[in-house]
Structures are given as C-alpha cells and as structure tokens.
Coordinates of C-alpha atoms and ligand atoms in Angstrom, one line a residue:
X151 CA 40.8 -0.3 -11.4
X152 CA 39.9 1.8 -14.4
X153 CA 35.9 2.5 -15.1
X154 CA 34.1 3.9 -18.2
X155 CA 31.5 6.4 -16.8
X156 CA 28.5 6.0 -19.4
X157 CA 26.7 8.7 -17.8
X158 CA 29.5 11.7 -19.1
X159 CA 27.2 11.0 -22.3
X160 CA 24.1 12.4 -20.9
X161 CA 24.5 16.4 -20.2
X162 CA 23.7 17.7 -16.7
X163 CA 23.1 14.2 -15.0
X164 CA 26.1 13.4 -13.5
X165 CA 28.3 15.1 -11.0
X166 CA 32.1 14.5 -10.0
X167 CA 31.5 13.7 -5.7
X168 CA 34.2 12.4 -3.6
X169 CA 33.6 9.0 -1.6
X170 CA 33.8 9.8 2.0
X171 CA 37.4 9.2 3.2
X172 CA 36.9 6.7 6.1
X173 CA 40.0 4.7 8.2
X174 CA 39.2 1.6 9.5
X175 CA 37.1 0.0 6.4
X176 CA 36.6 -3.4 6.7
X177 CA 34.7 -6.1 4.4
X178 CA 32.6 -8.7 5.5
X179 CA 30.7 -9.5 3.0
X180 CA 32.0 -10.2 -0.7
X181 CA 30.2 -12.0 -3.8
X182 CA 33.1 -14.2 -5.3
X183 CA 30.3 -15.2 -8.3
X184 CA 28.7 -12.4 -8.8
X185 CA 32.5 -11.0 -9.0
X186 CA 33.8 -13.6 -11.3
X187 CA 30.7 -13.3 -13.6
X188 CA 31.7 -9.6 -14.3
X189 CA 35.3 -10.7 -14.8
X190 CA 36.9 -8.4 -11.8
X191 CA 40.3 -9.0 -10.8
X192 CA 40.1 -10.2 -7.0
X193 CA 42.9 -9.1 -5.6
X194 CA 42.8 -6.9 -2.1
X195 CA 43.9 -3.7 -3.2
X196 CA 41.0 -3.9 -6.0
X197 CA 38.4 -5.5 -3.8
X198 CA 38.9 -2.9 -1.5
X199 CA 38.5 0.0 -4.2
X200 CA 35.2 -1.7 -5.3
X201 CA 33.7 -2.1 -2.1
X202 CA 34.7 1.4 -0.1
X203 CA 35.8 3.4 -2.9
X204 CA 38.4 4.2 -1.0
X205 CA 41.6 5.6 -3.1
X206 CA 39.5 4.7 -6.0
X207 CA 40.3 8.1 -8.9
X208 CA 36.7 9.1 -9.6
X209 CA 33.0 8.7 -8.4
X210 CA 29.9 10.2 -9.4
X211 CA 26.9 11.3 -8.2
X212 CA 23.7 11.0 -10.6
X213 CA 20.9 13.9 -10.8
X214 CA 17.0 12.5 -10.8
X215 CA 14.0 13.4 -10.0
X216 CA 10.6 11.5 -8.6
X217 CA 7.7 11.2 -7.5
X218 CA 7.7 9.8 -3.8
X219 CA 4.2 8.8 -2.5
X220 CA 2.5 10.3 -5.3
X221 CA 4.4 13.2 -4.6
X222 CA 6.7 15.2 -7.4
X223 CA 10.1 16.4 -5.9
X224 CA 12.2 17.9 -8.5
X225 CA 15.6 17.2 -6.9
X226 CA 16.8 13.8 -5.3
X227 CA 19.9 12.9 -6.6
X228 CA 22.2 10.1 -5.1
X229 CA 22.4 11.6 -1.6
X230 CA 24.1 8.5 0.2
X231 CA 25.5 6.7 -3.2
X232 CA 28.2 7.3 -5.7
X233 CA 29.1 5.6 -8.7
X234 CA 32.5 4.0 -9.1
X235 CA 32.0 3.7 -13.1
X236 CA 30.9 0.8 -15.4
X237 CA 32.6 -2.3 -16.1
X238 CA 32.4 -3.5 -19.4
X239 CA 30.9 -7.5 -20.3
X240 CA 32.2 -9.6 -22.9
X241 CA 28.6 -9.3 -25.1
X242 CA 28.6 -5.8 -25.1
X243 CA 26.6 -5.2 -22.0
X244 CA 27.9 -3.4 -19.3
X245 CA 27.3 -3.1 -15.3
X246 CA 27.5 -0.1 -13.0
X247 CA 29.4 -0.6 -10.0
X248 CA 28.1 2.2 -7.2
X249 CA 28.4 2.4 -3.6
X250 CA 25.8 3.1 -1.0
X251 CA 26.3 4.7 2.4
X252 CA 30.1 5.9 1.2
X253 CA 29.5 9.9 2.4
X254 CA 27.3 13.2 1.4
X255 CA 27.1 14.2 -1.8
X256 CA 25.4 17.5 -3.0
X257 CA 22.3 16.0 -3.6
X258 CA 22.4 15.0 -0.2
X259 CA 20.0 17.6 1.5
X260 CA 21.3 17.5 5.1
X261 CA 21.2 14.0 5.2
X262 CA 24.4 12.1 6.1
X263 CA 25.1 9.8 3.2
X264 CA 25.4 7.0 5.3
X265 CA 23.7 3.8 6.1
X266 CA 23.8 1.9 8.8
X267 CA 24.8 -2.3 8.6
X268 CA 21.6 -3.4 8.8
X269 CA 20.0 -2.0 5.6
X270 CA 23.6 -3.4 4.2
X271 CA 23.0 -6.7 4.9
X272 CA 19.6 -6.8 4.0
X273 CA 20.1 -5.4 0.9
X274 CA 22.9 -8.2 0.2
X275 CA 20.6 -10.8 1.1
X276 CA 17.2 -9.8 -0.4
X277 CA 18.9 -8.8 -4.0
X278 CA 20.9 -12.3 -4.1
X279 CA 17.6 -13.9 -3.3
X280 CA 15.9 -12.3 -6.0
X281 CA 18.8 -13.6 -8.2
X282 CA 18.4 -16.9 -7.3
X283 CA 14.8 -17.1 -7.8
X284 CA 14.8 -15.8 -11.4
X285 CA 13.6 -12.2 -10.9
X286 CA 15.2 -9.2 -12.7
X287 CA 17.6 -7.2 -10.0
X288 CA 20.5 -5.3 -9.0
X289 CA 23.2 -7.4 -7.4
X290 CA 25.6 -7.0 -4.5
X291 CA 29.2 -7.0 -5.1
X292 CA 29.7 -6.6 -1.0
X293 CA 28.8 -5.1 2.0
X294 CA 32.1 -3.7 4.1
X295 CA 32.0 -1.7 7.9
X296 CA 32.8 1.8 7.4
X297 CA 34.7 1.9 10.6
X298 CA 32.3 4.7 11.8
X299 CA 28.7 5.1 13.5
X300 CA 25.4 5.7 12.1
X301 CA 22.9 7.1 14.3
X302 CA 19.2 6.2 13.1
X303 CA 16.7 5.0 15.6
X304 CA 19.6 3.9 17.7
X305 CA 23.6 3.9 16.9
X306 CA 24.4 1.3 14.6
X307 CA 27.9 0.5 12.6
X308 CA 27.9 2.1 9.0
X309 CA 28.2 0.3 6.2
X310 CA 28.8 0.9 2.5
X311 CA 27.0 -1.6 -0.1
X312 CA 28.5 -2.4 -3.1
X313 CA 26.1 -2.7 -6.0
X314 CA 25.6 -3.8 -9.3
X315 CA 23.4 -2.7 -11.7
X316 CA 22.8 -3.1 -15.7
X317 CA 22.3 0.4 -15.2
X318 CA 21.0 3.1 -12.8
X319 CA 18.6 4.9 -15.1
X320 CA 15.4 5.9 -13.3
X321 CA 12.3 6.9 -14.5
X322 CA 13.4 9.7 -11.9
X323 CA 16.7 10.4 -14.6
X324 CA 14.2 11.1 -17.2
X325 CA 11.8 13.0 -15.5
X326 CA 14.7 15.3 -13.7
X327 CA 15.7 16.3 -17.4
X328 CA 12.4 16.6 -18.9
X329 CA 11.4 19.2 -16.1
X330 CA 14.6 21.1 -17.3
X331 CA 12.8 20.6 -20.7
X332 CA 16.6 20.0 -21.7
X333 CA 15.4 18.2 -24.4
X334 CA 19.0 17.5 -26.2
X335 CA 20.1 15.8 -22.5
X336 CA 16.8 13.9 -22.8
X337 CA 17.7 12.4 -26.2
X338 CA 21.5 11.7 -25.3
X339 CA 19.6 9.9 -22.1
X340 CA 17.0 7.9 -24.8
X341 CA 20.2 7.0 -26.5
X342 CA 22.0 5.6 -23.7
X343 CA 18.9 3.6 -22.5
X344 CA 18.8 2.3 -26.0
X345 CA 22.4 1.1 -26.2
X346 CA 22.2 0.2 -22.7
X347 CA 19.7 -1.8 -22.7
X348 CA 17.1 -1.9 -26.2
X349 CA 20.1 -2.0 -28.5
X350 CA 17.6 -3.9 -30.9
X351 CA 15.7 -0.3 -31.0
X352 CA 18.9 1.5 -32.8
X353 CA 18.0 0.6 -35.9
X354 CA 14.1 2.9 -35.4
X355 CA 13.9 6.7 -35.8
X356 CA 12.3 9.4 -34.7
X357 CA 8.8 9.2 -33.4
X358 CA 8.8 5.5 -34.3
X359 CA 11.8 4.5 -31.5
X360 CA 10.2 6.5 -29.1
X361 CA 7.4 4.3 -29.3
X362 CA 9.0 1.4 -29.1
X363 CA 11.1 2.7 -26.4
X364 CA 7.9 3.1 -24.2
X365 CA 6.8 -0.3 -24.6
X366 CA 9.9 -1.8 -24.1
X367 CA 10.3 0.0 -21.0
X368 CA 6.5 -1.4 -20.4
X369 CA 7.3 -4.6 -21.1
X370 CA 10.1 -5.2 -18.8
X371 CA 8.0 -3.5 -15.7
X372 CA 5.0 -6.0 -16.3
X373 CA 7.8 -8.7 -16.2
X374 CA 9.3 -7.3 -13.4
X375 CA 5.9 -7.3 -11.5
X376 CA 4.8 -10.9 -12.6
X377 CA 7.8 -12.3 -11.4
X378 CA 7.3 -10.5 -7.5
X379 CA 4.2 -11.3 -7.5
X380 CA 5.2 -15.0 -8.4
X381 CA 7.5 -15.5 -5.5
X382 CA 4.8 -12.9 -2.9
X383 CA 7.7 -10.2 -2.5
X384 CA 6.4 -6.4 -1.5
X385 CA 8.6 -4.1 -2.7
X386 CA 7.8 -1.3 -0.1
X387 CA 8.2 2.0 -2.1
X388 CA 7.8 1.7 -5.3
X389 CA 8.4 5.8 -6.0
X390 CA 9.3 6.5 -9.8
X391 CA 13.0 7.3 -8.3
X392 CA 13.1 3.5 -7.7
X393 CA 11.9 2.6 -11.0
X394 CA 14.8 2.0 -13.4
X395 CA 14.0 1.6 -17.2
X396 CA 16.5 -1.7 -17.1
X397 CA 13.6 -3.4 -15.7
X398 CA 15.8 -4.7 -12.5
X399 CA 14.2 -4.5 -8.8
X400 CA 16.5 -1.8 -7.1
X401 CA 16.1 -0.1 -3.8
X402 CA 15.5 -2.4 -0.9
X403 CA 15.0 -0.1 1.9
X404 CA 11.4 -1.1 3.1
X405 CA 11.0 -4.7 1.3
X406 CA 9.4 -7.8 2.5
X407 CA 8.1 -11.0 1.6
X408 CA 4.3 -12.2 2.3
X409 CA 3.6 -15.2 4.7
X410 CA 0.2 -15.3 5.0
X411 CA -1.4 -14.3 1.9
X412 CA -3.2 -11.2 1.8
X413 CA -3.3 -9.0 -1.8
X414 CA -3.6 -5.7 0.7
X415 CA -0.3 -7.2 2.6
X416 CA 2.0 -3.9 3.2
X417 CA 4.8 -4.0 5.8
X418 CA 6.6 -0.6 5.6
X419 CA 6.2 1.7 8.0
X420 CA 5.4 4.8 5.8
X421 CA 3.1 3.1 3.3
X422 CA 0.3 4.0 5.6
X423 CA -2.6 4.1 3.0
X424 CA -1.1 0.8 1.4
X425 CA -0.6 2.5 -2.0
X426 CA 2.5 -0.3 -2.8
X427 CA 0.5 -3.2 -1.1
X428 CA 1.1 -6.8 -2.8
X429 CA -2.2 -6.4 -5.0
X430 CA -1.3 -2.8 -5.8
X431 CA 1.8 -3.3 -7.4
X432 CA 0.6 -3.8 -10.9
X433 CA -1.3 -0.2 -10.9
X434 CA 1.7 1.5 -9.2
X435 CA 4.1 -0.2 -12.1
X436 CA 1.4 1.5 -14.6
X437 CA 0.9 4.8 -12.6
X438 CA 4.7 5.3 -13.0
X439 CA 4.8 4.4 -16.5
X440 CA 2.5 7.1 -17.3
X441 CA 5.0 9.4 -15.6
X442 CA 7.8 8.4 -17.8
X443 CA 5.7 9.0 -20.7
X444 CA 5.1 12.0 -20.1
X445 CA 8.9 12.6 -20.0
X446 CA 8.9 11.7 -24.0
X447 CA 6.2 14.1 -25.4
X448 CA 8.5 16.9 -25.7
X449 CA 11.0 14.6 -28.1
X450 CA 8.5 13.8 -30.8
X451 CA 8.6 15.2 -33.8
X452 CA 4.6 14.7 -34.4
X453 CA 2.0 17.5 -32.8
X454 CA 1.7 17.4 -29.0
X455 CA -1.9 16.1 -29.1
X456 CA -1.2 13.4 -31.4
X457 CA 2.0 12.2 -29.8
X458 CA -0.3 11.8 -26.3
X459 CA -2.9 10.0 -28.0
X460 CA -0.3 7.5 -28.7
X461 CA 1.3 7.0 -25.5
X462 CA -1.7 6.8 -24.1
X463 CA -2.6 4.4 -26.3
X464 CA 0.2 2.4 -25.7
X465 CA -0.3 2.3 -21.7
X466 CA -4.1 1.7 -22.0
X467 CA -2.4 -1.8 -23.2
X468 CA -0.8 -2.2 -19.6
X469 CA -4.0 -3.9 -18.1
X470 CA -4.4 -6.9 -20.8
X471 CA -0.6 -7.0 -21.3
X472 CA -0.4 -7.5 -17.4
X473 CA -3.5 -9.9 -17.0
X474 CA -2.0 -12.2 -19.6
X475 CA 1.2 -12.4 -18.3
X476 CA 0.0 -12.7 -14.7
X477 CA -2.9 -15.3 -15.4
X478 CA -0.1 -17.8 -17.1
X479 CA 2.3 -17.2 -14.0
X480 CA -1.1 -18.1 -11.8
X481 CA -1.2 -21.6 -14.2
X482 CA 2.3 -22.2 -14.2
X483 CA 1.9 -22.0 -10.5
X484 CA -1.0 -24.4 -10.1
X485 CA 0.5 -26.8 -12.7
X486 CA -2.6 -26.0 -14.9
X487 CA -1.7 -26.9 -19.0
X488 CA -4.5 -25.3 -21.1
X489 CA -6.7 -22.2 -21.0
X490 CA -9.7 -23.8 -20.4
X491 CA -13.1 -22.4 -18.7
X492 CA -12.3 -24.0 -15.6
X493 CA -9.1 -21.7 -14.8
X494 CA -9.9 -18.5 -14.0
X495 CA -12.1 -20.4 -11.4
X496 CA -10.0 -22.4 -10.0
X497 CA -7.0 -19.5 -9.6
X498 CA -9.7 -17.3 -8.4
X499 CA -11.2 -19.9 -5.8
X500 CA -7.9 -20.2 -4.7
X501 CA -6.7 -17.1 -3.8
X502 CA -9.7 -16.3 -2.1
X503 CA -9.7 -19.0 -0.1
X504 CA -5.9 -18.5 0.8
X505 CA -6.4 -15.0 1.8
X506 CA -10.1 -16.7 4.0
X507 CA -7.6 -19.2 5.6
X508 CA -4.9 -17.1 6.1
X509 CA -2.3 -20.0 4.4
X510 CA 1.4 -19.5 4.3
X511 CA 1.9 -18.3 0.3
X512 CA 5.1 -19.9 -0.2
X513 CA 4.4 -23.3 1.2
X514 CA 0.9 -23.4 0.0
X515 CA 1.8 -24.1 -3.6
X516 CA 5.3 -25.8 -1.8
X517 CA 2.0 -28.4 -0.8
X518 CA 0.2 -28.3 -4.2
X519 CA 3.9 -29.1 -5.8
X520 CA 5.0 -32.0 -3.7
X521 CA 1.4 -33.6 -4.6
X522 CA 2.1 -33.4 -8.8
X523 CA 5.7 -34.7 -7.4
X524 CA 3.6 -37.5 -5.9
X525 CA 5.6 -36.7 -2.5
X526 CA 3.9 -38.6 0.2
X527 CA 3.9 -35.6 2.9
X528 CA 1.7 -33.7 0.7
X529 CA -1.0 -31.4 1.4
X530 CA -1.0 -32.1 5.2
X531 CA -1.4 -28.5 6.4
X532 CA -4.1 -27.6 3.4
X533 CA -5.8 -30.5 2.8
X534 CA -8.1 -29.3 5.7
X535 CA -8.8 -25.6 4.8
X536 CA -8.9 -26.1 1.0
X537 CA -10.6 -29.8 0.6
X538 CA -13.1 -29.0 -2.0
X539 CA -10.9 -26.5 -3.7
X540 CA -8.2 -29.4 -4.0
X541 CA -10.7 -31.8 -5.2
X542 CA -11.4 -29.7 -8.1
X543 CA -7.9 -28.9 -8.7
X544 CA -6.5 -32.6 -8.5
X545 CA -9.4 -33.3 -10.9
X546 CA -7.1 -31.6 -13.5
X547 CA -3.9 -32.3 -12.5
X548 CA -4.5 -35.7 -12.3
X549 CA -4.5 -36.3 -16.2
X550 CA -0.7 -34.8 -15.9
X551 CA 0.5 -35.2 -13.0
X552 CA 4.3 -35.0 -14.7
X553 CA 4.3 -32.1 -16.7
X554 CA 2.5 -30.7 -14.0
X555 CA 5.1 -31.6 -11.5
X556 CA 7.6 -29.7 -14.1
X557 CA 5.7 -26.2 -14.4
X558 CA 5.2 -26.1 -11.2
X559 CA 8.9 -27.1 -10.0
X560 CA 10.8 -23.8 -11.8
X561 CA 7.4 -21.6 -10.8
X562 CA 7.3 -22.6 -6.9
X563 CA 10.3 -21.9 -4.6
X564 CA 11.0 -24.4 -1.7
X565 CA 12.9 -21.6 -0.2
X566 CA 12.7 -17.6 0.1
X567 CA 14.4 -15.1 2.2
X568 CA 11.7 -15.3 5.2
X569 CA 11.3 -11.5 7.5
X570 CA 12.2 -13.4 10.5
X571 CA 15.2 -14.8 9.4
X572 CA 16.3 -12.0 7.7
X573 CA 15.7 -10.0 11.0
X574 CA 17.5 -12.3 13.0
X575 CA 20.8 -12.0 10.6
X576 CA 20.5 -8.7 10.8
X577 CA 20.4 -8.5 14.2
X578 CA 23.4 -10.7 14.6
X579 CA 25.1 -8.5 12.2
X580 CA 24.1 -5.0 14.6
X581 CA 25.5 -7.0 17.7
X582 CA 28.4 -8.8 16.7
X583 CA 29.6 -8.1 13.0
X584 CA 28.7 -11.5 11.6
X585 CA 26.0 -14.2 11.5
X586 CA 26.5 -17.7 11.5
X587 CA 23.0 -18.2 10.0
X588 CA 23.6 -16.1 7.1
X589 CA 26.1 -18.4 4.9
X590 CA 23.3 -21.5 4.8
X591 CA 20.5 -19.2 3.8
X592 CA 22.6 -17.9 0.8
X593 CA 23.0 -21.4 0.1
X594 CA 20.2 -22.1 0.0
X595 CA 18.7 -19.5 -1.9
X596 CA 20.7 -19.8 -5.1
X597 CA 19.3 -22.8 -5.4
X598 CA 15.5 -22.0 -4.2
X599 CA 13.5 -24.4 -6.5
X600 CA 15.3 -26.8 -5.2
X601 CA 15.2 -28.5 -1.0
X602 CA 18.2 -30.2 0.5
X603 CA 17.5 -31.8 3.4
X604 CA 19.7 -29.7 6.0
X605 CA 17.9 -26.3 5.0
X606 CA 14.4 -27.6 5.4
X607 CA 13.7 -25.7 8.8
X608 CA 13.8 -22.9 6.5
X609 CA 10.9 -23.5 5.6
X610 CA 9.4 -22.8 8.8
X611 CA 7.0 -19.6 8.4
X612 CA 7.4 -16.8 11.8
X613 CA 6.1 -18.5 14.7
X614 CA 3.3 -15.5 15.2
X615 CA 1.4 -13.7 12.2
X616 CA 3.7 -11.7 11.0
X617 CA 1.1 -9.5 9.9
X618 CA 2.3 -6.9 12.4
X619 CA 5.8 -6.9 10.9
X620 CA 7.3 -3.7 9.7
X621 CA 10.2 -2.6 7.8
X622 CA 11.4 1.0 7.6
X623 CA 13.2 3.0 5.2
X624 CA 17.2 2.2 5.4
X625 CA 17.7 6.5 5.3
Ligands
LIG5 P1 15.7 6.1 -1.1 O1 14.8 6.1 0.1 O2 16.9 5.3 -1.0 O3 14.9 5.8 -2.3 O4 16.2 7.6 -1.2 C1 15.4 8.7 -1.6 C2 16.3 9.9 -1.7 O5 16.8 10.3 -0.4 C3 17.5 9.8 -2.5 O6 17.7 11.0 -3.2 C4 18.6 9.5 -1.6 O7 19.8 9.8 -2.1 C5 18.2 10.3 -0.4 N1 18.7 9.8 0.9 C6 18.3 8.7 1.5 N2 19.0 8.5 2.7 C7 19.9 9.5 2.7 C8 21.0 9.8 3.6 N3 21.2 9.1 4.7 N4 21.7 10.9 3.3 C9 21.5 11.6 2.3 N5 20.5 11.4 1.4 C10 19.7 10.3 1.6
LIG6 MG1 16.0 5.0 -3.9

C-alpha cells in the first residue's frame, strides 16, 4: 500500500530505516473500526504490511529531541519505531501509520528496538479506552507477535504495535531542530504543524502566526489535561518527547488509572519524586510548553527580548486558562448548572474528603450520577463517608435533578480500563497469546458512559489498595 511521508517536508527530521525482517509474524490483534474509519483496504497481504511492516517499500525513522525527567537529551529519535507513511482522510486531514517494536534504528542507542507483548497489548487497550471515553489520543491499528523473544525483566514474546496518529510531531521534533538552530527546518516544521493540524492559522504571518501557533498548541494541552484528569488517568512520563503539538495522548509505557483518589497518586516505577503525579499534570503540561516556546524565539522577526516578553506572556495565561476549563469539568462532573458561591466549595469539599476517605474516583461520581438518574441503588458505599457533603450537594441538585442527570451522564464513565484487569489481560497474553477477558472489556469501553448489565463486575475496583501498584517503562 502506497504512503505519502509528510515528514520529507521538514529538512533533517526524518531518516530512511528498514523494519526489522522477522519470519513467523503473526496478528492478534486488529482494529476493524478504527481501520474502516481511515478507509484502508482490509485485505491480508495489506493488513499484514500495516501491522509488521513487513515487505512494506519504505519506513522512517523521525529525529527529536527532549527533556526526560527534567532532563535535556539532545538525541532520542524513534529507537524501537518506524513510520510506514501517512494515509490521507477524506476532509483533508491525514493519519500516520508507524510501528512500534519492528527493529533498531540509528537512533536506537544500543537498545534493541523491540517491545515485548505486554506493553503491546496495553498500549492497544489503554489508547482504545481513551477513544471511547472522549479524550484526544493516538489509536491502535493492531498489535501482531513478532515471532521472536524480548528479553526485559524476564523473556517475553515481541510484539510490534501498530499506531495511529494525527501526527507524530513532538515538542521533542521542535526542540531537536531548534538546538541545530536550523531555523529554515524549524519553519518547514511550523508549516507542517500548521497544515497538519491549525490549518485555520495559514491565513497569519510572520510573528503574528507564531503567536497563535503557541496558543493553539496551549490550548489543545490544557484540553488534553482536563479531559485525563476528568476520567483520573496518570499518564506516567509526561517528558516533552511525549508531548505532541496534535494535542493527542501518545506514549503509554508507564500509564495508569487512579482508584482511590489521591491528587499525589503516581504509579510508575521511575517517577520516584512524583513529578507526573495526577495533581501535577497541569504544571508539567505548562513546564513543557515553556520548552516549546523557547523553540520559536529564534523564528520571529521582532527583537529577542520583545518576542520573550510575548510568549511569556502568553504562557502566564496557562493557569487561568486551565482553572476555567478544569473548574467547569469539576461542575459538569457534579451535575452543578451555574457558577454560583457555593461551588468552589462544594468541588473543593469534595475532593478533600475523597482523598480523607480514600473513595474509589470512578464510582464515586458513578454514585453521585445514578442519584440525579434517580437510580434506587444510589449512594450506598458514600452515603456513609460523605453524608454532610451530600446533603449540601443534593441541596442543589435537587432543583434539577434532570439536567443534572444529563451533565453528569457524558462527564462520568460507568466503565474505565481498571490496572487489575488490564494486568490480568496482559498476563494472559504473556502466557498463552490471547485473553478471553479482553474482547468484553473493549466492549465495553467504547461505550463507557454507558452500563450493560453483563459488564457490571467491571466495575469492581482491585480487591486490595492498589496504591502499591506499579507500572514500568515498556523499553
Ligand atoms: P519512550 O520511553 O518510549 O518515550 O522512549 C524514549 C526513547 O528511548 C526514545 O528515543 C525511544 O526510541 C528509545 N527507546 C525506548 N525503548 C527502546 C528500545 N527497546 N530500543 C531502542 N530504543 C528505545
Ligand atoms: Mg516516547
């Protein structure tokens, strides 16, 4: 199947890098929606080009940069990944298709270029569960067996992922070039951003689109971070390599969602001083949009001091920007209609008290919605720990219970991708290839708002605290 490579635009980015040949490929996992909304044909020869790259013409490999931690590294580069191409929509969008775990690349600094089936599968399910609850992501096309071994903390089959993406540009593209100070490169890479992605921004010039470019870029993060913090998911490591422009969550190697709600709540591994905790996220989104900012100084055509007072400018709008959008997904939540005094109270009483009582997140506002749906199992494991909080609360709600009922319905998902269950299919998947639990959990969670009967127990939070839990990069 024929690809357009967007990225030949952009000097110096992107490298020719042959997919790892591998015999035995097999795939077990393939997205027939997500590959009919993208209009690919379905036959095997092509399936099998999209999902192992195998005797597909030409891949890629994409230059970028980061900071990991905190900490700058001038070279990272797609070390275990290579882009097939990009497959064009019918509104003029278009969507990367690149594989993960298909072989070495030269930005692979001694590491193998492979991943193992686990980080696979969890990739495939976290990403479609972000789909399905209405936060911006990268998709999976498919997750197929390599036919060979990955040795991590134990042996494990490989796997290569499948993924697409409305584009792989990183805040880690921007800053690889701008540390060149390549600054034609950097404008071809502004301009493919733009018609990637801002198209409305063509019609702006000069110092004016750069701007705009920035808070675009800004917008879509504080989006991006609402919506995770809406649904309580941790991201794990959120390093500027992992930040693309686009707006979409990419990179699930460490993530997790919160049971027990805690705004500290960090579950990977390496994240030992909890810099991308679930109450953190906000100031890491705004940390790493300073670093792309600085990426644009050296394109403006206005002095150096002026052009910084501006960006700046623009980021110090971060915090009310993010506050806003944050406090109305708190209301939406809690089925509140107007901004009156009583709400920053009654949001703030709330999660305080959650975080005191140590309630499931999830089913906590699963509890306060089935009360505004006038569901008669309501409130049964909160009533007790949050009785004079509710009172207050239904005090308000009670004068709406419907519209209520309505926010909170699209804001509140019955059903999210829970660690243990995730674990458990993942484990299936290291022992035996397949999981018999996985197919009713994707059901279930392209339809998340809504509960049928039959995938209740999913419900169920882990059976100890999962505070102790921990997930580990997928390298
Ligand atoms: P990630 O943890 O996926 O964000 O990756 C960070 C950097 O490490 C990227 O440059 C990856 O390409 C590289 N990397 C991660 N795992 C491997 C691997 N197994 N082999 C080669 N490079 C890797
Ligand atoms: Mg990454």
């Amino acid at each position: 199947m024929k690809l357009d490579n967007p990225y030949q635009r952009v000097s110096g980015l992107c490298h020719e890098a042959k997919v790892q040949d591998f015999t035995g490929t097999h795939i077990v996992l393939w997205n027939t929606p997500l590959a009919q909304q993208l209009g690919l044909p379905e036959d095997e020869l092509t399936k099998a080009q999209l999902a192992t790259g195998q005797a597909h013409p030409h891949a890629f490999a994409l230059a970028y940069a980061g900071h990991q931690f905190g900490n700058y590294v001038p070279l990272l580069g797609d070390g275990r990944a290579h882009l097939l191409g990009a497959v064009a929509g019918s509104q003029g969008q278009s969507w990367d298709i690149q594989l993960k775990g298909s072989g070495a690349t030269q930005f692979s600094r001694g590491g193998d270029g492979l991943c193992g089936i686990g980080p696979a599968v969890r990739e495939f399910i976290m990403s479609e569960a972000l789909a399905g609850l209405k936060v911006p992501t990268t998709r999976c096309l498919s997750v197929a067996l390599s036919g060979d071994t990955v040795v991590r903390q134990k042996p494990s089959a490989g796997a290569i992922v499948s993924r697409v993406a409305s584009s792989h540009i990183r805040v880690g593209s921007f800053q690889f070039l701008a540390a060149q100070q390549d600054i034609q490169a950097l404008r071809e890479l502004v301009d493919l951003t733009i018609s990637r992605h801002y198209p409305q921004l063509a019609q702006l010039h000069a110092d004016e689109q750069l701007l705009a470019l920035f808070s675009a870029v800004m917008d879509r993060q504080i989006e991006l971070i609402v919506s995770w913090m809406r649904i309580g998911f941790i991201h794990g490591v959120m390093n500027t390599d992992n930040t693309l422009v686009s707006g979409e969550t990419i990179d699930y190697g460490p993530c997790a969602m919160m049971s027990q709600f805690d705004f500290n709540r960090t579950f990977s591994s390496i994240d030992r001083h909890g810099r991308y905790a679930y109450g953190n996220q906000p100031q890491i989104a705004s940390w790493n949009l300073a670093r792309f900012a600085e990426t644009l100084i050296d394109l403006f055509t206005a002095p150096q001091e002026q052009v910084v007072e501006q960006l700046t400018q623009r980021l110090s709008q971060f915090g009310e920007l993010f506050n806003t959008k944050l406090k109305t997904m708190w209301m939406h939540k809690l089925g509140l209609m107007s901004d009156d005094e009583h709400v920053d109270e009654l949001i703030n009483e709330l999660l305080v008290a959650m975080q005191e009582q140590h309630l499931d997140f999830t089913n906590t506002f699963v509890e306060l919605t089935a009360y505004c749906k006038q569901q008669k199992d309501a409130l049964v494991e909160i009533q007790a720990p949050l009785v004079e909080w509710l009172r207050k609360w239904q005090g308000v709600v009670d004068q709406h219970l419907e519209q209520s009922a309505a926010l909170m319905s699209v804001s509140n998902p019955q059903v999210i991708p829970r660690n243990h269950q995730v674990e458990a299919i993942i484990e299936d998947f290291e022992q035996q290839g397949y999981s018999d639990k996985l197919a009713p959990l994707l059901t279930a969670l392209k339809v998340p708002y809504s509960l049928q009967e039959e995938h209740r127990y999913l419900q169920q939070p882990p059976a100890s605290n999962d505070e102790d839990y921990q997930t580990f990069c997928g390298t």
